[in-house]
C-alpha atoms as an extended CHARMM CRD file, in Angstrom:
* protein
*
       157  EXT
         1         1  UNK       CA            129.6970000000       11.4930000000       40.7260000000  PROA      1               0.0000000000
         2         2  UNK       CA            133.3890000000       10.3960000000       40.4930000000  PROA      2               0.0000000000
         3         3  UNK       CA            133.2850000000       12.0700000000       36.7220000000  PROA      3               0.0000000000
         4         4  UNK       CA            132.0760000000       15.3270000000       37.8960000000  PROA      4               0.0000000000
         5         5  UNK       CA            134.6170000000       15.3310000000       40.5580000000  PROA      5               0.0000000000
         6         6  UNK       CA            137.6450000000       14.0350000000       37.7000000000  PROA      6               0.0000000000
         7         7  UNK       CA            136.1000000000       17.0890000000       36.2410000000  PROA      7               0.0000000000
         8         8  UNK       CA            136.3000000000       19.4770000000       38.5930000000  PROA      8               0.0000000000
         9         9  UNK       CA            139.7040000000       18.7830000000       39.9230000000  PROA      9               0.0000000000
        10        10  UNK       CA            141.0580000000       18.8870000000       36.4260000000  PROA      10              0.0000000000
        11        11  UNK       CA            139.5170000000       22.3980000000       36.1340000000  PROA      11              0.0000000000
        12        12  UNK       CA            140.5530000000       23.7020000000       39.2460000000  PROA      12              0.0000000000
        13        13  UNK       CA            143.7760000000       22.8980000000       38.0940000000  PROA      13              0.0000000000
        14        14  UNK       CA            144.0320000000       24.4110000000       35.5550000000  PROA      14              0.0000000000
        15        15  UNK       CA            142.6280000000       27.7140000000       37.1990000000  PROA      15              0.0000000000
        16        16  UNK       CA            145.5690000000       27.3380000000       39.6600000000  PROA      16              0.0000000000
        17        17  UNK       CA            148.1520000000       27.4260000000       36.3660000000  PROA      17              0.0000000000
        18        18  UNK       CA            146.3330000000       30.2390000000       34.8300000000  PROA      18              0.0000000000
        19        19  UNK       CA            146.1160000000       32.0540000000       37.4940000000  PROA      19              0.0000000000
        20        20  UNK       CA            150.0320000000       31.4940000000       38.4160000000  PROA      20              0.0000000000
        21        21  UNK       CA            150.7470000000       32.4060000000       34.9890000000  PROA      21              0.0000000000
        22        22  UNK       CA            148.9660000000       36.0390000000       35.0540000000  PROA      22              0.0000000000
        23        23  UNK       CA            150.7950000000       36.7700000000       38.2710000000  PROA      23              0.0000000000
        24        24  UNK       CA            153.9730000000       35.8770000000       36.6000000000  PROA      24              0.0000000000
        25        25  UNK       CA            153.0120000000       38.0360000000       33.6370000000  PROA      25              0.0000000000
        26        26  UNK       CA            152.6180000000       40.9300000000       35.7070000000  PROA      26              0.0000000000
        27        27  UNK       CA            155.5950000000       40.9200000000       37.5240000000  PROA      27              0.0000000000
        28        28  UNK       CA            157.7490000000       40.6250000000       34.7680000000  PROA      28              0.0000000000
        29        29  UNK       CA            155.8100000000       43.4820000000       33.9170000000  PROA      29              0.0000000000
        30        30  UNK       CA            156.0030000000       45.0290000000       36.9560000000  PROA      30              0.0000000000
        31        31  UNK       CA            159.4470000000       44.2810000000       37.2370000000  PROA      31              0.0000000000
        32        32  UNK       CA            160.1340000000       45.5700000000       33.8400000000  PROA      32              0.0000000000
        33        33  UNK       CA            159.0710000000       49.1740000000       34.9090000000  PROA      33              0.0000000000
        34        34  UNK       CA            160.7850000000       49.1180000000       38.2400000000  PROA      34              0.0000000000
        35        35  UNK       CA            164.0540000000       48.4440000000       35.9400000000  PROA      35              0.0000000000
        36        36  UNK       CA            163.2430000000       51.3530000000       34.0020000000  PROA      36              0.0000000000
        37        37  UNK       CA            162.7410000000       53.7610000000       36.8940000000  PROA      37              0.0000000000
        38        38  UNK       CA            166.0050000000       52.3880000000       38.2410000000  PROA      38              0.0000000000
        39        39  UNK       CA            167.6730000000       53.1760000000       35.1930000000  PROA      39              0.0000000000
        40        40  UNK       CA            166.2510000000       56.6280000000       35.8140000000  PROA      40              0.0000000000
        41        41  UNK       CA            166.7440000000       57.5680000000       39.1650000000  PROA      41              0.0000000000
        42        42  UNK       CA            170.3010000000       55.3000000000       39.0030000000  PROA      42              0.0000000000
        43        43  UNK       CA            168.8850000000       52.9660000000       41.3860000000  PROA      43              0.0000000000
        44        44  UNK       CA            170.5190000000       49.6890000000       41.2180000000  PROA      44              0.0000000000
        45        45  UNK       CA            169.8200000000       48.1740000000       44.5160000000  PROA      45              0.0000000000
        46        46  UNK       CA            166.2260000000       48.3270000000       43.8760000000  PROA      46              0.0000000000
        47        47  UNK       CA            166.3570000000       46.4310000000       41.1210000000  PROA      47              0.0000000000
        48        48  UNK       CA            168.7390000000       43.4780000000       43.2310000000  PROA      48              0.0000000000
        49        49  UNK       CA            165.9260000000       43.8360000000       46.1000000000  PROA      49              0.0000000000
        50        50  UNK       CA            163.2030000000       42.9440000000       43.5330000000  PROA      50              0.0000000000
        51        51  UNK       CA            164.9290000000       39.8950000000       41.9180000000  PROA      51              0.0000000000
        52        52  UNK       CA            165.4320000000       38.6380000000       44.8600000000  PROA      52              0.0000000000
        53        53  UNK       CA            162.2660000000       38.6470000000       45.5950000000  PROA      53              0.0000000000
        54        54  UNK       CA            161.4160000000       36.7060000000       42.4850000000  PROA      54              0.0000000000
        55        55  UNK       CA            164.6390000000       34.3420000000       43.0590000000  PROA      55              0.0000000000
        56        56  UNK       CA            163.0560000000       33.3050000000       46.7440000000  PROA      56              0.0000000000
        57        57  UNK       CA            159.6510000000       32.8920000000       45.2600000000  PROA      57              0.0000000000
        58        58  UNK       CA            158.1560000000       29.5580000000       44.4960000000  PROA      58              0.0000000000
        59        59  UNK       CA            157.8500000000       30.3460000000       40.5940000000  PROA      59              0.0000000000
        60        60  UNK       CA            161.1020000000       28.7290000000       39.9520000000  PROA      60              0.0000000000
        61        61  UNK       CA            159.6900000000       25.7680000000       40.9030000000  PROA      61              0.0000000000
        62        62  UNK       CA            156.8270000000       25.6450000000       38.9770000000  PROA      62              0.0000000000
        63        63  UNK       CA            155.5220000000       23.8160000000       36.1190000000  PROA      63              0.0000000000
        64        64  UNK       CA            155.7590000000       26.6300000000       33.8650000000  PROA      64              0.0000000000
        65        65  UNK       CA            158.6480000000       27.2250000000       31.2320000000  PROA      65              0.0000000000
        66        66  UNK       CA            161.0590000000       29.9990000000       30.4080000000  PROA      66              0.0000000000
        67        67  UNK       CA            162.0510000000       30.2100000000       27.1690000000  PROA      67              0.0000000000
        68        68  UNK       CA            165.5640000000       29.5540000000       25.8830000000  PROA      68              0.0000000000
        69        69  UNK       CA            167.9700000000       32.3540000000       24.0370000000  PROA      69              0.0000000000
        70        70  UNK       CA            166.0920000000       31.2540000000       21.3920000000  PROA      70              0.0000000000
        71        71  UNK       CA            163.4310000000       32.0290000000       21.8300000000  PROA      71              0.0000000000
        72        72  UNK       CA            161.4760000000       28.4030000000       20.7750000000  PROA      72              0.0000000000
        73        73  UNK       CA            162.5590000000       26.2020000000       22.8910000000  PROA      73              0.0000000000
        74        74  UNK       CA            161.0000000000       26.2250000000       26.6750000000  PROA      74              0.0000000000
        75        75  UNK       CA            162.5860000000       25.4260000000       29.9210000000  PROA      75              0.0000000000
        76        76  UNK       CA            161.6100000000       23.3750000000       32.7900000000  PROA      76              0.0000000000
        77        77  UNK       CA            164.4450000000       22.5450000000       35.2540000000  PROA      77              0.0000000000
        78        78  UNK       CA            165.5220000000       25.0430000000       37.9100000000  PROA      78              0.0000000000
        79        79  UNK       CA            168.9820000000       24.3730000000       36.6620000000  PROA      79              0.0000000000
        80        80  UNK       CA            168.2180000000       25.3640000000       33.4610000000  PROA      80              0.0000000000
        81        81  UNK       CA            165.9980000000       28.5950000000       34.4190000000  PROA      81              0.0000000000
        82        82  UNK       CA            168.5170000000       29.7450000000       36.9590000000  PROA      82              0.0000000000
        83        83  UNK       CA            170.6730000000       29.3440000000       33.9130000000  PROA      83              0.0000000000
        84        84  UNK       CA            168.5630000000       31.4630000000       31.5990000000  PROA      84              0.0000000000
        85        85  UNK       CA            168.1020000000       34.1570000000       33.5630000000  PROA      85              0.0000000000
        86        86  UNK       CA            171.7610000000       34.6940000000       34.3760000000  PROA      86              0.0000000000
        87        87  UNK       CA            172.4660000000       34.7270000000       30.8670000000  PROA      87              0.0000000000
        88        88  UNK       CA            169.3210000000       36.9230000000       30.6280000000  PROA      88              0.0000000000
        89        89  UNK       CA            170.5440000000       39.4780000000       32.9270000000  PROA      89              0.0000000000
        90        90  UNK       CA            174.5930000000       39.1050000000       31.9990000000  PROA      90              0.0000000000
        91        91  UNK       CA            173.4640000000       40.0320000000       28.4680000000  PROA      91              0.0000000000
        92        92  UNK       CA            171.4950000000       43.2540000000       29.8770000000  PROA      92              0.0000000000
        93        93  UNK       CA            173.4930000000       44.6650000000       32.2040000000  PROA      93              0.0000000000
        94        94  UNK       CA            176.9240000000       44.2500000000       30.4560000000  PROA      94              0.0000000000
        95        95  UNK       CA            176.8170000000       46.3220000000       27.0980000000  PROA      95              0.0000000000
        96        96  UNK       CA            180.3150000000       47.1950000000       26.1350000000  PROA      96              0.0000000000
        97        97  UNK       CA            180.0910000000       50.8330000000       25.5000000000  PROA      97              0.0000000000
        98        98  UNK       CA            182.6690000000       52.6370000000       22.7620000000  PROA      98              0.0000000000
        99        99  UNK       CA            183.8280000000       55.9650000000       23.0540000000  PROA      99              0.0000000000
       100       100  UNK       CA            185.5920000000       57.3910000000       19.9680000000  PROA      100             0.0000000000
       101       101  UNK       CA            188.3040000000       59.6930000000       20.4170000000  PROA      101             0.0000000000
       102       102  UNK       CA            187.0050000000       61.9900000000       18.5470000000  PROA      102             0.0000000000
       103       103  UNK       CA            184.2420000000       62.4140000000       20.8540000000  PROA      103             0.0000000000
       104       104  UNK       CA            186.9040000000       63.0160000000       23.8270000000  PROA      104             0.0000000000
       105       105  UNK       CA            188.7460000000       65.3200000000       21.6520000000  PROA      105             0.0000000000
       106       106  UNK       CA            185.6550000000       67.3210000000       21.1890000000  PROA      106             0.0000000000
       107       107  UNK       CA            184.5480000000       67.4910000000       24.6000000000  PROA      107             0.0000000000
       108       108  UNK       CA            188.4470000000       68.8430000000       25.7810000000  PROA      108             0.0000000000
       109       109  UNK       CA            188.2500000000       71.3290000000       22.8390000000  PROA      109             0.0000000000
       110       110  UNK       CA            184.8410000000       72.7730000000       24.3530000000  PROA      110             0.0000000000
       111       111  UNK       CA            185.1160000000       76.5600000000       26.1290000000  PROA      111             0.0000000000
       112       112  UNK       CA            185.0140000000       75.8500000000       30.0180000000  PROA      112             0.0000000000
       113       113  UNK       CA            185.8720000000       72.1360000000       29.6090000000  PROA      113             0.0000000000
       114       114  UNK       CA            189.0550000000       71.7580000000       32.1640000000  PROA      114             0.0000000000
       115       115  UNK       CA            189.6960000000       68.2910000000       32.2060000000  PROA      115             0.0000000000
       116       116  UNK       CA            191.9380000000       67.9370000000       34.6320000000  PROA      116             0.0000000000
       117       117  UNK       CA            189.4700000000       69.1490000000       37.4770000000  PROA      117             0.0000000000
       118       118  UNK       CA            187.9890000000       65.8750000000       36.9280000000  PROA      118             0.0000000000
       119       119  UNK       CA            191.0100000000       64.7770000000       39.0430000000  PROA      119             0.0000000000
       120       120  UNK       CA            191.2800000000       66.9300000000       42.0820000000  PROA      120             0.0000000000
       121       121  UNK       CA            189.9810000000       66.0900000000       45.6820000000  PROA      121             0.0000000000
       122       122  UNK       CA            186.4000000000       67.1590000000       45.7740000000  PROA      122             0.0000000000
       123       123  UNK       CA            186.0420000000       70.5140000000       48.2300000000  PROA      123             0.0000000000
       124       124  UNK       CA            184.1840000000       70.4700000000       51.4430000000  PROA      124             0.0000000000
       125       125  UNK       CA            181.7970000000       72.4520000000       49.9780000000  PROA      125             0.0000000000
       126       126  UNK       CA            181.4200000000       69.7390000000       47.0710000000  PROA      126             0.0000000000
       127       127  UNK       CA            181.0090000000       66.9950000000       49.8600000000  PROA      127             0.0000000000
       128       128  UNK       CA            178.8820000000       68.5010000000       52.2000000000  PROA      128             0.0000000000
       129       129  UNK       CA            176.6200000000       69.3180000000       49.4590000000  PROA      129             0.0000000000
       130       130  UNK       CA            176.9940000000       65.8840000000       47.9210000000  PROA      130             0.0000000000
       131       131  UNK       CA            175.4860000000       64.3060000000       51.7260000000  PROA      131             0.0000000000
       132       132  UNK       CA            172.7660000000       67.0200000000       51.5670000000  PROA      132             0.0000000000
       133       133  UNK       CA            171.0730000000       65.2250000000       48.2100000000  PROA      133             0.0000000000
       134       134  UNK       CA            171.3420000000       62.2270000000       49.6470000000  PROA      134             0.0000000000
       135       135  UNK       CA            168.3850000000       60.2060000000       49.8790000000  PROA      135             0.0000000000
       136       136  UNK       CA            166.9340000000       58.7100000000       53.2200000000  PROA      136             0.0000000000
       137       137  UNK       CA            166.0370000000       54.8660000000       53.1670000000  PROA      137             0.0000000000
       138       138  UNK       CA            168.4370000000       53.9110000000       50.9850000000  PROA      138             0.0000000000
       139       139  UNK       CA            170.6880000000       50.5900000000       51.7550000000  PROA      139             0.0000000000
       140       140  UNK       CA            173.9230000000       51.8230000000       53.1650000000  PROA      140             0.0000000000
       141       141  UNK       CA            176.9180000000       51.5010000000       50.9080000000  PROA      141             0.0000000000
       142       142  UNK       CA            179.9610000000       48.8030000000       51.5320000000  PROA      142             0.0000000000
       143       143  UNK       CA            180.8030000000       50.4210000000       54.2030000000  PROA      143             0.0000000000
       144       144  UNK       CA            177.7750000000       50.5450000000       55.7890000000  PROA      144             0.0000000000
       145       145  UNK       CA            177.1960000000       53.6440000000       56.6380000000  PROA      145             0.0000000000
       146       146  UNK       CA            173.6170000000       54.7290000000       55.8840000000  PROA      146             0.0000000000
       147       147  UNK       CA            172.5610000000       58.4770000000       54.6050000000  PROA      147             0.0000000000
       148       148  UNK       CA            171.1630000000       59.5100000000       57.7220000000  PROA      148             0.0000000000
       149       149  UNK       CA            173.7710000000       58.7620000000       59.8760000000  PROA      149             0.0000000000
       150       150  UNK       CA            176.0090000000       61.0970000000       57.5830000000  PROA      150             0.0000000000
       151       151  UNK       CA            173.5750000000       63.9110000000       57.8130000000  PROA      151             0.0000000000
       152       152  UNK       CA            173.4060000000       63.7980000000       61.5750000000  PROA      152             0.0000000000
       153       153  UNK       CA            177.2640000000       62.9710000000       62.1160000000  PROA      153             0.0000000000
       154       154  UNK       CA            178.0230000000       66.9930000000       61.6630000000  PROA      154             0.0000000000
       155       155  UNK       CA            181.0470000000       68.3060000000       61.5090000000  PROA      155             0.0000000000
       156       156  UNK       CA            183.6750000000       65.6620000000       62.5140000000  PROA      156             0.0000000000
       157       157  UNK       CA            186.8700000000       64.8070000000       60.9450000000  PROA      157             0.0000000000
């Protein structure tokens, strides 16, 4: 009796770990495609709302590892995850970009291309139209002002 109970915890167990490991599996996945429809739709607080959803979770403090930069050696102490996945994420989302000048040259020397327009004070029109597209039920910006109460706010100034 107390062997077929050793047993049974011991595979119980390790149906617990499997089963933690799919549902980290899929939502890295998961997560993975959110990313990319942020990227898309230039959604970056969707992305922040889902990680920190994953940084709250228990997974961190699980037995399973991450894997180091790497990509052999494995992981086990929060320290060391947290670590990771900063470096994961710093390594993503800052890519140094080049522009040659060329390239700006070109775009100035294009018909219609008026450079300096870039600079002036956006028109009502522009604005008004700009607070039309936006989208309801997104977080408010830093100044906390969410896209509904601009669209209702009218004409004030």
């Amino acid at each position: 009796l107390k062997v077929e109970y050793l047993r049974l915890k011991a595979l119980s167990k390790k149906k617990v770990t499997e089963a933690k490991e799919k549902w980290w599996r899929e939502q890295a996945q998961e997560l993975g495609e959110r990313y990319e429809e942020c990227l898309r739709a230039g959604m970056g607080g969707s992305l922040l709302r889902n990680l920190k959803v994953l940084r709250s979770s228990q997974a961190l403090h699980s037995s399973s590892a991450v894997l180091a930069k790497d990509g052999v050696t494995k992981l086990f102490t929060v320290e060391k995850k947290l670590e990771r996945w900063r470096e994961h994420f710093e390594d993503l989302l800052n890519v140094v970009s080049h522009v040659e000048a060329s390239v700006i040259d070109l775009v100035s020397s294009l018909p219609g291309a008026d450079l300096e327009s870039l600079t002036d004070r956006p028109t009502e029109g522009e604005v008004r139209l700009a607070i039309r597209d936006l989208k309801n039920g997104k977080a408010p910006g830093e100044d906390g002002i969410s896209a509904e109460l601009l669209k209702i706010g009218g004409d004030t100034g």
